CSV table of C-alpha atoms in Angstrom, one decimal:
chain,number,residue,atom,x,y,z
B,1,MET,CA,0.2,0.1,0.3
B,2,THR,CA,1.6,3.5,-1.2
B,3,THR,CA,1.2,6.3,0.9
B,4,LEU,CA,1.4,10.0,0.0
B,5,HIS,CA,1.5,13.2,2.2
B,6,ILE,CA,1.0,16.1,0.3
B,7,LYS,CA,1.7,19.3,2.6
B,8,ASN,CA,1.6,23.3,3.2
B,9,GLY,CA,-0.5,23.4,-0.2
B,10,HIS,CA,-3.3,26.0,-0.2
B,11,LEU,CA,-6.7,22.9,-0.5
B,12,ILE,CA,-9.4,24.3,-2.3
B,13,ASP,CA,-12.5,21.2,-2.1
B,14,PRO,CA,-15.5,23.1,-3.2
B,15,ALA,CA,-17.4,20.1,-3.1
B,16,ASN,CA,-16.2,19.7,0.6
B,17,GLY,CA,-16.3,23.9,1.1
B,18,ILE,CA,-12.7,24.0,1.8
B,19,ASP,CA,-10.6,26.6,0.8
B,20,GLY,CA,-7.3,26.9,2.9
B,21,LEU,CA,-3.9,25.9,3.8
B,22,GLN,CA,-4.5,22.1,4.9
B,23,ASP,CA,-2.8,19.0,3.6
B,24,LEU,CA,-3.7,15.4,2.3
B,25,PHE,CA,-2.8,11.9,3.2
B,26,ILE,CA,-3.7,9.6,0.9
B,27,ALA,CA,-3.1,5.4,1.3
B,28,ASP,CA,-4.5,2.8,-0.8
B,29,GLY,CA,-5.3,4.9,-4.0
B,30,LYS,CA,-7.3,7.3,-1.1
B,31,VAL,CA,-7.9,9.7,0.3
B,32,LEU,CA,-7.2,9.2,4.1
B,33,ALA,CA,-7.0,11.9,6.3
B,34,VAL,CA,-7.6,15.9,5.5
B,35,GLY,CA,-5.5,18.3,7.8
B,36,SER,CA,-3.6,16.6,10.4
B,37,ALA,CA,-2.3,12.9,10.1
B,38,PRO,CA,-4.1,9.7,11.1
B,39,ALA,CA,-2.2,8.0,14.3
B,40,GLY,CA,0.7,6.2,13.2
B,41,PHE,CA,0.5,6.9,9.6
B,42,LYS,CA,4.1,7.1,7.2
B,43,ALA,CA,4.4,8.8,4.2
B,44,ASP,CA,6.2,6.7,1.3
B,45,THR,CA,6.1,9.5,-0.5
B,46,THR,CA,5.6,13.6,0.2
B,47,PHE,CA,5.0,16.3,-2.1
B,48,ASP,CA,5.8,19.7,-0.7
B,49,ALA,CA,2.9,21.8,-2.4
B,50,ALA,CA,4.6,25.4,-0.3
B,51,GLY,CA,2.8,28.2,-3.1
B,52,LEU,CA,0.9,25.8,-4.8
B,53,VAL,CA,-2.9,24.7,-5.1
B,54,VAL,CA,-4.0,21.3,-4.5
B,55,SER,CA,-7.6,20.8,-5.9
B,56,PRO,CA,-9.5,17.9,-7.1
B,57,GLY,CA,-8.6,16.1,-10.3
B,58,LEU,CA,-10.2,18.6,-13.3
B,59,VAL,CA,-13.4,16.7,-14.5
B,60,ASP,CA,-13.9,17.8,-18.8
B,61,LEU,CA,-17.1,17.4,-19.5
B,62,SER,CA,-16.3,17.0,-23.3
B,63,ALA,CA,-13.1,15.7,-24.8
B,64,ARG,CA,-12.8,14.1,-28.6
B,65,LEU,CA,-9.8,12.0,-28.0
B,66,ARG,CA,-10.4,10.7,-31.9
B,67,GLU,CA,-9.9,6.4,-30.7
B,68,PRO,CA,-11.3,4.9,-33.2
B,69,GLY,CA,-11.2,6.3,-36.3
B,70,TYR,CA,-9.6,9.6,-36.4
B,71,GLU,CA,-5.9,8.2,-34.9
B,72,TYR,CA,-4.1,10.1,-37.6
B,73,LYS,CA,-6.0,13.4,-35.8
B,74,ALA,CA,-5.1,11.9,-32.5
B,75,THR,CA,-4.3,9.1,-30.4
B,76,LEU,CA,-5.7,7.8,-26.8
B,77,GLU,CA,-2.0,7.9,-25.7
B,78,SER,CA,-1.1,11.2,-27.0
B,79,GLU,CA,-4.8,12.9,-25.5
B,80,LEU,CA,-4.6,11.0,-22.0
B,81,GLN,CA,-1.0,12.4,-22.0
B,82,ALA,CA,-2.0,15.9,-22.3
B,83,ALA,CA,-5.2,15.6,-19.9
B,84,LEU,CA,-2.4,14.8,-17.2
B,85,GLN,CA,-0.5,17.7,-18.2
B,86,GLY,CA,-4.0,19.6,-18.0
B,87,GLY,CA,-4.8,18.3,-14.4
B,88,VAL,CA,-7.4,16.7,-16.3
B,89,THR,CA,-8.4,13.1,-14.1
B,90,SER,CA,-11.6,12.5,-15.7
B,91,LEU,CA,-13.3,12.9,-19.0
B,92,VAL,CA,-16.0,12.8,-21.0
B,93,CYS,CA,-16.1,11.3,-24.5
B,94,PRO,CA,-18.8,12.3,-27.5
B,95,PRO,CA,-19.9,8.9,-29.5
B,96,ASP,CA,-18.7,10.8,-32.6
B,97,THR,CA,-15.7,8.5,-33.2
B,98,ASP,CA,-15.7,5.6,-36.7
B,99,PRO,CA,-17.6,3.4,-35.9
B,100,VAL,CA,-19.9,5.5,-33.3
B,101,LEU,CA,-20.2,4.3,-30.2
B,102,ASP,CA,-23.5,2.4,-30.5
B,103,GLU,CA,-22.6,-1.0,-29.8
B,104,PRO,CA,-21.7,-2.3,-26.1
B,105,GLY,CA,-18.8,-3.5,-28.1
B,106,LEU,CA,-17.0,-0.9,-29.2
B,107,VAL,CA,-17.3,0.8,-25.7
B,108,GLU,CA,-15.9,-1.9,-24.0
B,109,MET,CA,-12.8,-1.8,-26.2
B,110,LEU,CA,-12.7,2.1,-25.9
B,111,LYS,CA,-13.1,1.8,-21.8
B,112,TYR,CA,-10.0,-0.9,-22.3
B,113,ARG,CA,-8.1,0.6,-24.5
B,114,ALA,CA,-7.9,4.0,-22.1
B,115,LYS,CA,-7.7,1.6,-18.8
B,116,THR,CA,-4.2,-0.1,-20.0
B,117,GLN,CA,-3.1,3.4,-20.4
B,118,ASN,CA,-2.8,4.0,-16.4
B,119,LYS,CA,-3.7,7.5,-17.2
B,120,ALA,CA,-7.3,9.9,-16.5
B,121,HIS,CA,-10.4,8.0,-16.4
B,122,VAL,CA,-12.5,7.9,-19.4
B,123,HIS,CA,-16.0,8.6,-19.4
B,124,PRO,CA,-17.8,7.7,-22.7
B,125,LEU,CA,-21.0,8.5,-23.9
B,126,GLY,CA,-23.1,6.5,-25.8
B,127,ALA,CA,-24.9,7.0,-29.1
B,128,LEU,CA,-28.6,8.4,-29.1
B,129,THR,CA,-29.6,6.6,-32.1
B,130,MET,CA,-27.7,4.2,-34.5
B,131,GLY,CA,-24.9,5.4,-36.5
B,132,LEU,CA,-25.8,8.8,-35.1
B,133,LYS,CA,-28.4,9.4,-38.0
B,134,GLY,CA,-31.6,10.2,-35.7
B,135,LYS,CA,-33.5,7.4,-37.0
B,136,SER,CA,-34.1,4.2,-34.8
B,137,LEU,CA,-32.7,4.2,-30.8
B,138,THR,CA,-29.4,3.0,-29.8
B,139,GLU,CA,-30.0,0.0,-27.0
B,140,MET,CA,-29.2,2.6,-24.4
B,141,ALA,CA,-29.6,-0.5,-21.5
B,142,GLU,CA,-26.6,-2.7,-22.6
B,143,LEU,CA,-24.9,0.2,-23.5
B,144,THR,CA,-24.5,1.3,-20.1
B,145,GLU,CA,-24.1,-1.6,-18.9
B,146,ALA,CA,-20.5,-1.8,-20.9
B,147,GLY,CA,-19.7,1.7,-19.7
B,148,CYS,CA,-22.0,4.4,-20.9
B,149,ILE,CA,-23.0,7.5,-18.4
B,150,GLY,CA,-25.2,8.7,-20.8
B,151,PHE,CA,-26.4,9.5,-25.0
B,152,ALA,CA,-25.5,11.8,-26.9
B,153,GLN,CA,-25.4,12.7,-30.7
B,154,ALA,CA,-22.1,14.9,-30.9
B,155,GLU,CA,-22.9,17.4,-33.4
B,156,GLU,CA,-25.4,15.5,-35.4
B,157,PRO,CA,-29.1,17.1,-34.6
B,158,ILE,CA,-32.1,14.8,-34.7
B,159,GLU,CA,-34.5,15.8,-37.4
B,160,ASP,CA,-37.6,14.0,-36.7
B,161,THR,CA,-38.7,15.3,-33.6
B,162,THR,CA,-40.6,12.1,-32.8
B,163,VAL,CA,-37.4,10.0,-32.6
B,164,LEU,CA,-36.0,12.6,-29.9
B,165,LEU,CA,-39.2,12.3,-27.5
B,166,ARG,CA,-39.6,8.8,-27.9
B,167,ALA,CA,-35.5,8.4,-27.2
B,168,MET,CA,-36.3,11.2,-24.0
B,169,GLN,CA,-38.8,8.5,-22.5
B,170,TYR,CA,-36.5,5.8,-23.3
B,171,ALA,CA,-33.5,8.0,-21.0
B,172,ASN,CA,-36.4,8.8,-18.3
B,173,THR,CA,-38.0,5.2,-17.8
B,174,PHE,CA,-33.9,4.4,-16.7
B,175,GLY,CA,-33.3,7.2,-15.5
B,176,TYR,CA,-30.5,7.8,-18.1
B,177,THR,CA,-29.1,11.5,-18.8
B,178,VAL,CA,-29.7,12.4,-22.6
B,179,TRP,CA,-26.1,14.7,-23.8
B,180,LEU,CA,-27.8,17.7,-26.4
B,181,ARG,CA,-26.3,20.2,-28.0
B,182,PRO,CA,-29.0,22.2,-29.4
B,183,GLN,CA,-28.7,23.3,-33.1
B,184,ASP,CA,-31.8,23.8,-35.2
B,185,PRO,CA,-31.1,20.9,-37.7
B,186,HIS,CA,-32.1,23.2,-40.9
B,187,ILE,CA,-31.7,26.3,-39.9
B,188,GLY,CA,-27.6,27.8,-40.5
B,189,ARG,CA,-27.0,24.2,-41.0
B,190,GLY,CA,-23.5,24.7,-43.8
B,191,GLY,CA,-22.8,27.7,-41.4
B,192,ILE,CA,-19.7,28.5,-40.2
B,193,ALA,CA,-19.3,32.1,-38.3
B,194,HIS,CA,-21.6,33.9,-35.5
B,195,SER,CA,-24.7,35.8,-37.9
B,196,GLY,CA,-24.0,39.6,-37.7
B,197,PRO,CA,-22.2,42.2,-39.0
B,198,LEU,CA,-18.9,40.9,-39.1
B,199,ALA,CA,-19.6,37.4,-40.8
B,200,SER,CA,-21.4,40.0,-43.3
B,201,ARG,CA,-18.6,42.3,-43.3
B,202,LEU,CA,-16.2,39.1,-44.4
B,203,GLY,CA,-18.7,37.3,-46.8
B,204,LEU,CA,-19.1,34.2,-44.4
B,205,SER,CA,-22.2,32.2,-44.4
B,206,GLY,CA,-24.0,32.4,-41.5
B,207,VAL,CA,-25.1,30.7,-38.3
B,208,PRO,CA,-28.0,32.4,-36.1
B,209,VAL,CA,-28.6,32.1,-32.7
B,210,MET,CA,-32.4,30.8,-33.3
B,211,SER,CA,-30.7,27.9,-34.3
B,212,GLU,CA,-29.6,27.5,-30.8
B,213,THR,CA,-32.9,28.9,-29.6
B,214,ILE,CA,-35.6,27.4,-31.9
B,215,ALA,CA,-33.4,23.5,-31.0
B,216,LEU,CA,-34.0,24.6,-27.0
B,217,HIS,CA,-38.0,25.6,-27.2
B,218,THR,CA,-38.2,22.7,-28.9
B,219,ILE,CA,-35.7,20.0,-26.2
B,220,PHE,CA,-37.8,22.1,-23.0
B,221,GLU,CA,-41.2,21.0,-24.7
B,222,LEU,CA,-40.2,17.1,-24.8
B,223,MET,CA,-38.7,17.6,-21.7
B,224,ARG,CA,-42.4,18.3,-19.7
B,225,ALA,CA,-43.7,15.9,-22.0
B,226,SER,CA,-41.2,13.1,-20.8
B,227,ARG,CA,-39.4,14.6,-18.1
B,228,ALA,CA,-36.3,13.0,-19.2
B,229,ARG,CA,-32.9,14.5,-17.4
B,230,VAL,CA,-31.4,17.2,-20.0
B,231,HIS,CA,-27.5,17.8,-20.0
B,232,LEU,CA,-27.5,21.1,-22.8
B,233,CYS,CA,-23.9,20.7,-24.3
B,234,ARG,CA,-22.0,23.8,-25.1
B,235,ILE,CA,-24.5,27.3,-25.0
B,236,SER,CA,-23.1,30.0,-27.1
B,237,SER,CA,-25.4,32.8,-26.6
B,238,ALA,CA,-27.3,34.9,-24.2
B,239,ALA,CA,-30.9,34.3,-25.8
B,240,GLY,CA,-30.1,30.2,-25.3
B,241,LEU,CA,-28.9,31.0,-21.5
B,242,GLU,CA,-32.5,33.2,-20.3
B,243,LEU,CA,-34.0,30.3,-21.7
B,244,ILE,CA,-32.1,28.0,-19.6
B,245,ARG,CA,-32.8,29.6,-16.5
B,246,ALA,CA,-36.4,29.9,-17.0
B,247,ALA,CA,-36.1,26.1,-17.5
B,248,LYS,CA,-34.1,25.6,-14.0
B,249,ALA,CA,-36.7,28.2,-12.6
B,250,GLU,CA,-39.3,26.0,-13.9
B,251,GLY,CA,-38.6,23.0,-12.4
B,252,LEU,CA,-37.3,21.0,-15.1
B,253,PRO,CA,-34.3,18.5,-14.5
B,254,VAL,CA,-31.9,20.7,-16.8
B,255,THR,CA,-27.8,21.3,-16.7
B,256,CYS,CA,-25.8,22.8,-19.4
B,257,ASP,CA,-21.7,23.4,-19.8
B,258,VAL,CA,-19.7,25.9,-21.9
B,259,GLY,CA,-16.6,25.4,-24.0
B,260,VAL,CA,-14.2,27.0,-22.0
B,261,HIS,CA,-12.7,29.3,-25.3
B,262,HIS,CA,-16.5,30.7,-25.2
B,263,VAL,CA,-15.6,32.5,-21.8
B,264,HIS,CA,-12.7,34.5,-23.8
B,265,LEU,CA,-13.9,34.7,-27.5
B,266,THR,CA,-15.5,36.4,-29.7
B,267,ASP,CA,-16.9,36.2,-33.9
B,268,ALA,CA,-14.1,39.3,-34.0
B,269,ASP,CA,-11.4,36.9,-33.0
B,270,ILE,CA,-11.8,35.4,-36.5
B,271,GLY,CA,-9.7,38.7,-37.1
B,272,PHE,CA,-8.2,37.9,-40.6
B,273,PHE,CA,-10.0,34.2,-41.6
B,274,ASP,CA,-8.0,32.8,-38.3
B,275,PRO,CA,-9.4,29.1,-39.2
B,276,ASN,CA,-7.8,28.6,-35.5
B,277,ALA,CA,-10.8,30.5,-34.6
B,278,ARG,CA,-13.5,28.1,-36.9
B,279,VAL,CA,-14.9,26.0,-34.1
B,280,THR,CA,-18.7,25.2,-33.3
B,281,PRO,CA,-20.6,26.5,-32.1
B,282,PRO,CA,-18.8,29.7,-33.6
B,283,PHE,CA,-17.4,32.2,-31.4
B,284,ARG,CA,-21.0,34.6,-30.9
B,285,SER,CA,-20.6,38.4,-30.4
B,286,GLN,CA,-19.5,39.8,-27.1
B,287,ARG,CA,-22.7,40.3,-25.6
B,288,ASP,CA,-23.3,36.6,-25.7
B,289,ARG,CA,-19.7,36.2,-24.3
B,290,ASP,CA,-20.5,38.6,-21.5
B,291,ALA,CA,-24.0,37.0,-20.9
B,292,ILE,CA,-21.7,33.2,-20.6
B,293,ARG,CA,-19.5,34.6,-17.8
B,294,ALA,CA,-22.7,36.3,-15.9
B,295,GLY,CA,-24.7,32.7,-16.4
B,296,LEU,CA,-21.5,31.1,-14.8
B,297,LEU,CA,-21.2,33.6,-11.9
B,298,ASP,CA,-24.9,33.0,-11.3
B,299,GLY,CA,-25.1,29.1,-11.6
B,300,THR,CA,-27.1,29.3,-14.7
B,301,VAL,CA,-24.0,27.9,-16.7
B,302,ASP,CA,-23.6,24.5,-14.5
B,303,ALA,CA,-19.8,24.0,-16.1
B,304,MET,CA,-17.2,24.5,-18.4
B,305,CYS,CA,-15.6,21.9,-20.7
B,306,SER,CA,-12.4,21.9,-23.0
B,307,ASP,CA,-13.9,21.1,-25.8
B,308,HIS,CA,-10.8,19.0,-26.6
B,309,THR,CA,-11.0,18.8,-30.5
B,310,PRO,CA,-7.6,17.9,-32.3
B,311,VAL,CA,-7.6,18.7,-35.7
B,312,ASP,CA,-4.4,17.9,-37.9
B,313,ASP,CA,-2.2,20.4,-40.3
B,314,ASP,CA,-3.8,19.4,-43.2
B,315,GLU,CA,-7.2,20.0,-42.0
B,316,LYS,CA,-6.9,23.3,-40.1
B,317,LEU,CA,-4.3,24.4,-42.7
B,318,LEU,CA,-7.0,26.0,-45.1
B,319,PRO,CA,-9.0,28.9,-46.2
B,320,PHE,CA,-11.6,29.1,-42.7
B,321,GLY,CA,-14.6,28.3,-44.7
B,322,GLU,CA,-12.6,25.0,-45.7
B,323,ALA,CA,-11.0,24.3,-42.1
B,324,SER,CA,-12.0,21.6,-40.0
B,325,PRO,CA,-14.0,23.2,-36.8
B,326,GLY,CA,-11.9,22.0,-33.5
B,327,ALA,CA,-9.5,23.7,-30.9
B,328,THR,CA,-7.8,21.7,-28.8
B,329,GLY,CA,-8.3,22.2,-24.6
B,330,LEU,CA,-7.8,19.3,-22.6
B,331,GLU,CA,-4.3,21.5,-21.7
B,332,LEU,CA,-5.7,24.8,-22.1
B,333,LEU,CA,-8.8,24.0,-19.5
B,334,LEU,CA,-7.2,25.5,-16.0
B,335,SER,CA,-5.6,28.0,-17.6
B,336,LEU,CA,-8.7,29.9,-19.2
B,337,ALA,CA,-10.8,28.6,-16.1
B,338,LEU,CA,-8.3,30.8,-13.8
B,339,LYS,CA,-8.3,33.5,-16.6
B,340,TRP,CA,-11.9,34.0,-15.9
B,341,ALA,CA,-11.5,33.9,-11.9
B,342,ASP,CA,-8.8,36.7,-12.9
B,343,ASP,CA,-11.2,39.1,-15.1
B,344,TYR,CA,-14.0,38.3,-12.7
B,345,ALA,CA,-12.0,39.4,-9.4
B,346,LEU,CA,-11.0,42.7,-11.5
B,347,ALA,CA,-14.4,43.1,-12.3
B,348,GLN,CA,-15.9,42.2,-8.9
B,349,PRO,CA,-13.6,42.9,-6.0
B,350,GLN,CA,-15.7,42.9,-3.4
B,351,ALA,CA,-14.9,40.6,0.1
B,352,GLY,CA,-16.3,37.1,0.3
B,353,ALA,CA,-16.2,36.0,-3.6
B,354,ARG,CA,-13.6,33.4,-3.8
B,355,PRO,CA,-13.3,33.7,-7.7
B,356,LEU,CA,-10.9,30.7,-7.8
B,357,ALA,CA,-12.6,28.5,-5.7
B,358,ARG,CA,-15.3,29.5,-8.3
B,359,ALA,CA,-13.5,28.6,-11.1
B,360,VAL,CA,-12.4,25.0,-9.4
B,361,ALA,CA,-15.5,23.9,-8.7
B,362,LYS,CA,-16.7,24.4,-12.3
B,363,VAL,CA,-14.5,22.3,-13.8
B,364,THR,CA,-14.2,20.1,-10.9
B,365,SER,CA,-17.1,19.0,-8.4
B,366,ASP,CA,-19.8,20.9,-10.7
B,367,ALA,CA,-18.6,19.0,-14.0
B,368,ALA,CA,-19.0,15.8,-12.1
B,369,ARG,CA,-22.1,16.6,-10.3
B,370,VAL,CA,-23.2,17.1,-14.2
B,371,ALA,CA,-21.7,13.7,-15.6
B,372,GLY,CA,-22.6,11.3,-12.3
B,373,ILE,CA,-19.7,10.4,-11.9
B,374,PRO,CA,-17.8,9.6,-8.4
B,375,ALA,CA,-15.2,12.5,-9.1
B,376,GLY,CA,-14.4,16.1,-7.8
B,377,SER,CA,-14.4,15.3,-4.4
B,378,LEU,CA,-11.6,15.0,-2.1
B,379,ALA,CA,-13.3,13.5,0.8
B,380,VAL,CA,-12.3,10.9,3.1
B,381,GLY,CA,-12.5,8.0,1.4
B,382,GLU,CA,-12.6,9.4,-2.4
B,383,GLU,CA,-10.5,8.2,-4.9
B,384,ALA,CA,-7.8,10.5,-4.6
B,385,ASP,CA,-7.4,11.9,-7.9
B,386,ILE,CA,-5.5,15.2,-7.6
B,387,CYS,CA,-4.4,18.1,-9.4
B,388,VAL,CA,-1.6,20.3,-7.9
B,389,PHE,CA,-0.6,23.5,-10.0
B,390,ASP,CA,0.7,27.3,-9.5
B,391,PRO,CA,-1.9,29.6,-10.1
B,392,HIS,CA,0.5,32.6,-10.8
B,393,ALA,CA,3.4,31.1,-12.6
B,394,ARG,CA,2.5,32.2,-16.2
B,395,TRP,CA,3.7,29.6,-19.7
B,396,THR,CA,3.1,30.6,-23.5
B,397,VAL,CA,0.4,28.5,-25.9
B,398,SER,CA,2.9,27.2,-28.5
B,399,SER,CA,3.1,23.8,-30.1
B,400,ALA,CA,5.8,22.9,-28.5
B,401,SER,CA,4.4,23.5,-25.1
B,402,LEU,CA,1.3,21.0,-26.6
B,403,ALA,CA,1.3,17.3,-25.7
B,404,SER,CA,-2.2,17.0,-27.8
B,405,GLN,CA,-1.3,15.9,-30.7
B,406,GLY,CA,-4.1,18.4,-32.1
B,407,LYS,CA,-1.8,21.9,-32.2
B,408,HIS,CA,-4.3,24.1,-33.7
B,409,THR,CA,-6.1,26.5,-30.5
B,410,PRO,CA,-7.2,30.1,-31.1
B,411,PHE,CA,-4.5,31.1,-28.1
B,412,LEU,CA,-1.5,30.0,-29.9
B,413,GLY,CA,0.8,32.8,-28.3
B,414,TYR,CA,-1.7,34.1,-25.6
B,415,GLU,CA,0.5,34.5,-22.4
B,416,LEU,CA,-1.7,32.6,-19.8
B,417,SER,CA,-1.4,31.7,-15.6
B,418,GLY,CA,-1.8,28.6,-14.2
B,419,ILE,CA,0.9,25.7,-14.5
B,420,VAL,CA,0.1,22.4,-13.5
B,421,LYS,CA,3.2,20.6,-11.1
B,422,ALA,CA,1.8,17.2,-10.8
B,423,THR,CA,-1.6,15.4,-11.8
B,424,ILE,CA,-2.1,12.0,-9.2
B,425,VAL,CA,-4.7,9.3,-10.4
B,426,ALA,CA,-5.5,7.1,-8.0
B,427,GLY,CA,-3.1,8.2,-5.4
B,428,GLN,CA,-0.4,7.4,-7.9
B,429,VAL,CA,1.7,10.6,-9.4
B,430,ALA,CA,0.6,10.1,-13.2
B,431,PHE,CA,2.3,13.3,-14.2
B,432,GLN,CA,4.8,15.4,-12.7
B,433,ARG,CA,6.9,19.3,-14.2
């Protein structure tokens, strides 16, 4: 039994209301004690975290690992290493692999491949419909047994509303969560930028905000009929957040997340057709971006995710309209969450705000609660998945600094705060800088 003592660190554990200097004692892969050592405790390894923050390992609600099927873009090995470098110990992967995750055997194979890597915990989402084609439902019960934590359509909206209603009724019967990215199947289809003055000036086809809001109206009506629990992925607009706020007030069992890039960037960041700023959903107006930041603060937005989508040079270094959408994010999630906290602290310097703890919650305990997975907490007896980071150390985002095979991000060249010093998975130091 290996024992570990993390001492002198600033422990931030939002799930248990801890935010202060506390030691952490780990034995047998689990948290043994917080604060003072249990009687007779002897540490095999002592980690001095003076000046560092010790938090639960990050929980990422959307990371495409590109396996199976897209190994030329990234491999399980490269992306799970990127996760560790980013302090991410649990990640949810969407079902849009090739083949699609619609068969229990494929899910079991992915889980097995991920387990043999001895890196972050991988939690797959199963396909809601066979082949993500939106026609016939998958065997959700079998997929859940194989290890799926919910069901999604990734970027493929279901055209037939009856199919979506049946899927939600089925999911509700068994208590499964349906993960949907709200987008109308027709409005804005083929669009590549936010519909607005900027897209018009640049001559880019637009994706209007109503593509998101029409889909949300439909989803909420179906929720009222089915009572299914729905998690809304990558909300991008102020109008969408207003609808979600109202649905939560009404008592619908709904949660939502935002991609961490959307917390900071707007359609103006496309600049001179920068393909690195081509993402799905597109970056929207400054008003939308400000609404996302406010929604994180007031709890309308439950979590931030990296929306990690590695794209290779052949598909990214193209004219804006032809470039594949997507950006690497696993290694940026922590820094961009901290940037939100810093911006918020500057804007609202009132006492009692604890912006750092708020940011940590959005990428640990809140995200784990949404996904329904046992993570994001350092309570005694919980699995010791831990991220130790220096919130003030600065680094420059460059291809060389990223372990992910996906080197494309709109933040290339930016200087960000927050460097992961160690990532601990199940009590073992899996990464140390």
